[in-house]
């Protein structure tokens, strides 16, 4: 049985980085007084915000999507400015171009980096010596960073408290309705199965892989989504690789990046990181599919392939693996771009769905929100 109404000006569903940042923005920058954040986990930033490669992009990763690359280059200094304590800069970042099967050549990559304004220079002979020269065309020293999700979570907890945002943990939104007076109503459910009805003027769906999985009047997003179950191995690297981040590109290749939250490195491989994929559809809950999946690691296959290019990685030790659902826009599959999804639902005025492909995309979302008009007027009941 549903309990009585709780009235809020805005409800944000999803306590990842995007949901937390949007809730803080609404309260601090836009002055909304009654903001509620609903998070299904017992703490903030526990799912996709944590279970990823923790990379603050500077554009290098996207030579086939100029817009994504350029926006990353523009947003990186903003991110470093706004979250300096969470950004790890004290490592050397290398990008290497494979001789075979790469979708860009070394010269094309250099030109692309200069076009977007990202720093690039030849790597030293000592760093080049880490790579198998028969498989690698060239190696470049670049500027790219990593972030510590645990420190971002501490920031979010502090800012939400200071902003007066109410947080409901271990609670999920299950239904979204439009009431007769055009306000929005959300049915939330605790882990014990207790349900309550929330009324609000504005609703922000920041559930990442769960964007389409609500009952009621919620229409779903108009653009196609692809879901992937991914594995991100956490590795203890040998001394020769400990202070490095390395990406070999562009195509079916790999990356290793510092993972500050655990003091380890992630290892990702385009061929082996995705374990399973499907087109998002109603009735197929991504999180239930993840829970039911046999999470057998593919790290041995990753290491064998990476070791052909960087022999020292054969001495790395697998510590753990992070399994998660990754969500991308179907239209981005061709160029590997990572634009944001920002959709206003016409049939549910005041309801927004937001999906970001990278953490620095948050500025693209906030720029969109700057153009929206919000008021503190309470819904009429």
mmCIF file of C-alpha atoms in Angstrom, residues 57-244:
data_model
loop_
_atom_site.group_PDB
_atom_site.id
_atom_site.type_symbol
_atom_site.label_atom_id
_atom_site.label_comp_id
_atom_site.label_asym_id
_atom_site.label_seq_id
_atom_site.Cartn_x
_atom_site.Cartn_y
_atom_site.Cartn_z
ATOM 1 C CA UNK A 57 39.795 12.389 -21.153
ATOM 2 C CA UNK A 58 41.692 15.046 -23.060
ATOM 3 C CA UNK A 59 40.439 14.095 -26.492
ATOM 4 C CA UNK A 60 43.119 11.604 -27.575
ATOM 5 C CA UNK A 61 40.806 8.614 -27.347
ATOM 6 C CA UNK A 62 38.405 9.801 -30.060
ATOM 7 C CA UNK A 63 40.194 10.476 -33.369
ATOM 8 C CA UNK A 64 37.074 9.292 -35.222
ATOM 9 C CA UNK A 65 34.755 11.705 -33.389
ATOM 10 C CA UNK A 66 36.069 15.254 -33.538
ATOM 11 C CA UNK A 67 33.191 16.684 -31.486
ATOM 12 C CA UNK A 68 33.687 14.231 -28.604
ATOM 13 C CA UNK A 69 37.440 14.788 -28.685
ATOM 14 C CA UNK A 70 37.216 18.569 -28.754
ATOM 15 C CA UNK A 71 34.659 18.698 -25.937
ATOM 16 C CA UNK A 72 36.943 16.521 -23.801
ATOM 17 C CA UNK A 73 39.861 18.830 -24.460
ATOM 18 C CA UNK A 74 37.746 21.842 -23.463
ATOM 19 C CA UNK A 75 36.276 20.157 -20.384
ATOM 20 C CA UNK A 76 39.417 18.599 -18.897
ATOM 21 C CA UNK A 77 40.852 21.828 -17.415
ATOM 22 C CA UNK A 78 37.419 22.643 -15.975
ATOM 23 C CA UNK A 79 37.246 19.249 -14.301
ATOM 24 C CA UNK A 80 40.752 19.627 -12.868
ATOM 25 C CA UNK A 81 39.800 23.093 -11.596
ATOM 26 C CA UNK A 82 36.555 21.978 -9.974
ATOM 27 C CA UNK A 83 37.704 18.636 -8.491
ATOM 28 C CA UNK A 84 41.480 19.035 -7.964
ATOM 29 C CA UNK A 85 41.623 16.703 -4.969
ATOM 30 C CA UNK A 86 40.039 13.870 -6.933
ATOM 31 C CA UNK A 87 42.304 14.121 -9.983
ATOM 32 C CA UNK A 88 45.526 12.095 -10.211
ATOM 33 C CA UNK A 89 48.120 13.777 -12.432
ATOM 34 C CA UNK A 90 51.379 12.286 -11.164
ATOM 35 C CA UNK A 91 51.836 9.613 -13.811
ATOM 36 C CA UNK A 92 53.158 9.501 -17.352
ATOM 37 C CA UNK A 93 50.542 8.967 -20.073
ATOM 38 C CA UNK A 94 51.451 7.398 -23.394
ATOM 39 C CA UNK A 95 49.470 6.779 -26.559
ATOM 40 C CA UNK A 96 50.925 4.292 -29.029
ATOM 41 C CA UNK A 97 49.757 3.617 -32.578
ATOM 42 C CA UNK A 98 49.735 0.021 -33.798
ATOM 43 C CA UNK A 99 51.397 -0.782 -37.120
ATOM 44 C CA UNK A 100 48.577 -3.071 -38.248
ATOM 45 C CA UNK A 101 44.784 -2.845 -38.006
ATOM 46 C CA UNK A 102 44.788 0.674 -36.568
ATOM 47 C CA UNK A 103 42.131 2.996 -37.950
ATOM 48 C CA UNK A 104 44.551 5.927 -37.741
ATOM 49 C CA UNK A 105 48.236 6.218 -38.594
ATOM 50 C CA UNK A 106 50.790 7.931 -36.376
ATOM 51 C CA UNK A 107 50.858 10.995 -38.638
ATOM 52 C CA UNK A 108 47.065 11.184 -38.678
ATOM 53 C CA UNK A 109 47.006 10.934 -34.884
ATOM 54 C CA UNK A 110 49.549 13.729 -34.477
ATOM 55 C CA UNK A 111 47.589 15.975 -36.830
ATOM 56 C CA UNK A 112 44.321 15.186 -35.054
ATOM 57 C CA UNK A 113 45.786 16.083 -31.640
ATOM 58 C CA UNK A 114 47.066 19.390 -32.938
ATOM 59 C CA UNK A 115 43.680 20.118 -34.557
ATOM 60 C CA UNK A 116 41.865 19.775 -31.220
ATOM 61 C CA UNK A 117 44.640 21.573 -29.315
ATOM 62 C CA UNK A 118 45.808 18.659 -27.136
ATOM 63 C CA UNK A 119 49.464 18.457 -26.141
ATOM 64 C CA UNK A 120 51.508 15.736 -27.854
ATOM 65 C CA UNK A 121 55.222 15.045 -28.218
ATOM 66 C CA UNK A 122 57.429 12.059 -29.089
ATOM 67 C CA UNK A 123 58.093 9.658 -26.237
ATOM 68 C CA UNK A 124 61.650 9.195 -24.995
ATOM 69 C CA UNK A 125 63.735 6.215 -26.151
ATOM 70 C CA UNK A 126 63.444 4.680 -22.669
ATOM 71 C CA UNK A 127 59.654 4.732 -22.868
ATOM 72 C CA UNK A 128 59.625 3.488 -26.464
ATOM 73 C CA UNK A 129 61.730 0.538 -25.348
ATOM 74 C CA UNK A 130 58.716 -0.798 -23.408
ATOM 75 C CA UNK A 131 56.950 -1.565 -26.693
ATOM 76 C CA UNK A 132 57.515 -4.241 -29.322
ATOM 77 C CA UNK A 133 58.706 -2.164 -32.327
ATOM 78 C CA UNK A 134 57.479 -4.689 -34.893
ATOM 79 C CA UNK A 135 53.897 -4.070 -33.709
ATOM 80 C CA UNK A 136 54.007 -0.371 -32.733
ATOM 81 C CA UNK A 137 54.478 2.404 -35.292
ATOM 82 C CA UNK A 138 55.045 5.289 -32.877
ATOM 83 C CA UNK A 139 54.670 6.301 -29.213
ATOM 84 C CA UNK A 140 53.622 9.725 -27.931
ATOM 85 C CA UNK A 141 53.745 11.484 -24.583
ATOM 86 C CA UNK A 142 50.432 13.207 -23.809
ATOM 87 C CA UNK A 143 48.526 14.888 -20.981
ATOM 88 C CA UNK A 144 45.685 12.813 -19.595
ATOM 89 C CA UNK A 145 44.588 12.145 -16.013
ATOM 90 C CA UNK A 146 42.696 9.731 -13.778
ATOM 91 C CA UNK A 147 40.089 10.397 -11.096
ATOM 92 C CA UNK A 148 39.456 8.892 -7.663
ATOM 93 C CA UNK A 149 35.760 8.023 -7.393
ATOM 94 C CA UNK A 150 35.896 7.723 -3.611
ATOM 95 C CA UNK A 151 37.012 11.357 -3.368
ATOM 96 C CA UNK A 152 34.269 12.434 -5.771
ATOM 97 C CA UNK A 153 31.785 10.585 -3.559
ATOM 98 C CA UNK A 154 33.040 12.471 -0.497
ATOM 99 C CA UNK A 155 32.613 15.732 -2.400
ATOM 100 C CA UNK A 156 29.071 14.765 -3.383
ATOM 101 C CA UNK A 157 28.081 13.810 0.160
ATOM 102 C CA UNK A 158 29.407 17.095 1.537
ATOM 103 C CA UNK A 159 27.908 19.326 -1.160
ATOM 104 C CA UNK A 160 24.494 17.648 -1.047
ATOM 105 C CA UNK A 161 24.363 18.063 2.717
ATOM 106 C CA UNK A 162 25.490 21.692 2.524
ATOM 107 C CA UNK A 163 22.900 22.348 -0.190
ATOM 108 C CA UNK A 164 20.056 20.865 1.831
ATOM 109 C CA UNK A 165 19.363 18.069 -0.659
ATOM 110 C CA UNK A 166 17.542 15.131 0.911
ATOM 111 C CA UNK A 167 18.916 11.686 -0.004
ATOM 112 C CA UNK A 168 17.057 8.385 0.137
ATOM 113 C CA UNK A 169 19.472 5.447 0.012
ATOM 114 C CA UNK A 170 18.593 1.842 -0.826
ATOM 115 C CA UNK A 171 15.519 3.160 -2.591
ATOM 116 C CA UNK A 172 14.557 2.911 -6.239
ATOM 117 C CA UNK A 173 11.977 4.624 -8.406
ATOM 118 C CA UNK A 174 9.632 2.093 -10.013
ATOM 119 C CA UNK A 175 6.821 4.118 -11.627
ATOM 120 C CA UNK A 176 6.442 7.620 -13.046
ATOM 121 C CA UNK A 177 3.052 9.236 -13.680
ATOM 122 C CA UNK A 178 1.601 12.486 -14.909
ATOM 123 C CA UNK A 179 -1.225 13.560 -12.609
ATOM 124 C CA UNK A 180 -4.437 15.305 -13.643
ATOM 125 C CA UNK A 181 -2.943 18.720 -12.833
ATOM 126 C CA UNK A 182 0.164 17.951 -14.984
ATOM 127 C CA UNK A 183 2.511 17.574 -12.021
ATOM 128 C CA UNK A 184 4.765 14.517 -11.839
ATOM 129 C CA UNK A 185 4.346 11.621 -9.447
ATOM 130 C CA UNK A 186 6.971 9.003 -8.683
ATOM 131 C CA UNK A 187 6.458 5.733 -6.859
ATOM 132 C CA UNK A 188 9.568 4.838 -4.878
ATOM 133 C CA UNK A 189 10.282 1.510 -3.201
ATOM 134 C CA UNK A 190 12.666 0.669 -0.359
ATOM 135 C CA UNK A 191 14.728 -2.524 -0.204
ATOM 136 C CA UNK A 192 12.071 -3.885 2.160
ATOM 137 C CA UNK A 193 9.352 -3.400 -0.454
ATOM 138 C CA UNK A 194 7.675 -0.396 1.165
ATOM 139 C CA UNK A 195 6.348 2.091 -1.372
ATOM 140 C CA UNK A 196 5.709 5.829 -1.175
ATOM 141 C CA UNK A 197 4.332 8.360 -3.631
ATOM 142 C CA UNK A 198 6.448 11.427 -4.359
ATOM 143 C CA UNK A 199 5.041 14.505 -6.077
ATOM 144 C CA UNK A 200 7.345 16.938 -7.856
ATOM 145 C CA UNK A 201 7.476 19.654 -10.472
ATOM 146 C CA UNK A 202 10.721 18.479 -12.069
ATOM 147 C CA UNK A 203 12.150 15.004 -12.441
ATOM 148 C CA UNK A 204 15.658 14.048 -13.585
ATOM 149 C CA UNK A 205 16.206 10.479 -14.700
ATOM 150 C CA UNK A 206 19.943 9.873 -14.218
ATOM 151 C CA UNK A 207 19.810 6.101 -13.858
ATOM 152 C CA UNK A 208 22.329 5.301 -16.620
ATOM 153 C CA UNK A 209 21.574 1.699 -17.597
ATOM 154 C CA UNK A 210 18.110 1.957 -16.049
ATOM 155 C CA UNK A 211 16.967 4.947 -18.127
ATOM 156 C CA UNK A 212 14.070 3.123 -19.781
ATOM 157 C CA UNK A 213 13.017 0.821 -16.987
ATOM 158 C CA UNK A 214 10.065 2.505 -15.296
ATOM 159 C CA UNK A 215 6.401 1.595 -15.275
ATOM 160 C CA UNK A 216 3.557 4.101 -15.532
ATOM 161 C CA UNK A 217 3.463 6.945 -18.039
ATOM 162 C CA UNK A 218 7.206 7.145 -18.669
ATOM 163 C CA UNK A 219 7.631 6.825 -22.467
ATOM 164 C CA UNK A 220 11.282 5.811 -22.582
ATOM 165 C CA UNK A 221 13.978 7.742 -24.411
ATOM 166 C CA UNK A 222 13.584 8.234 -28.146
ATOM 167 C CA UNK A 223 17.135 7.275 -29.089
ATOM 168 C CA UNK A 224 18.343 3.665 -29.201
ATOM 169 C CA UNK A 225 20.538 2.378 -26.372
ATOM 170 C CA UNK A 226 22.980 -0.521 -26.336
ATOM 171 C CA UNK A 227 23.749 -2.352 -23.090
ATOM 172 C CA UNK A 228 26.997 -4.215 -22.426
ATOM 173 C CA UNK A 229 28.197 -6.328 -19.530
ATOM 174 C CA UNK A 230 31.823 -5.320 -19.163
ATOM 175 C CA UNK A 231 34.812 -6.466 -17.150
ATOM 176 C CA UNK A 232 37.454 -4.057 -15.882
ATOM 177 C CA UNK A 233 40.347 -6.047 -14.353
ATOM 178 C CA UNK A 234 42.319 -4.366 -11.574
ATOM 179 C CA UNK A 235 46.015 -5.128 -11.852
ATOM 180 C CA UNK A 236 49.170 -4.718 -9.817
ATOM 181 C CA UNK A 237 51.693 -3.624 -12.423
ATOM 182 C CA UNK A 238 55.423 -4.399 -12.364
ATOM 183 C CA UNK A 239 57.742 -1.471 -11.454
ATOM 184 C CA UNK A 240 58.495 -0.604 -15.082
ATOM 185 C CA UNK A 241 54.792 0.089 -15.714
ATOM 186 C CA UNK A 242 53.719 1.338 -12.273
ATOM 187 C CA UNK A 243 53.962 5.052 -13.011
ATOM 188 C CA UNK A 244 52.456 4.871 -16.478
#
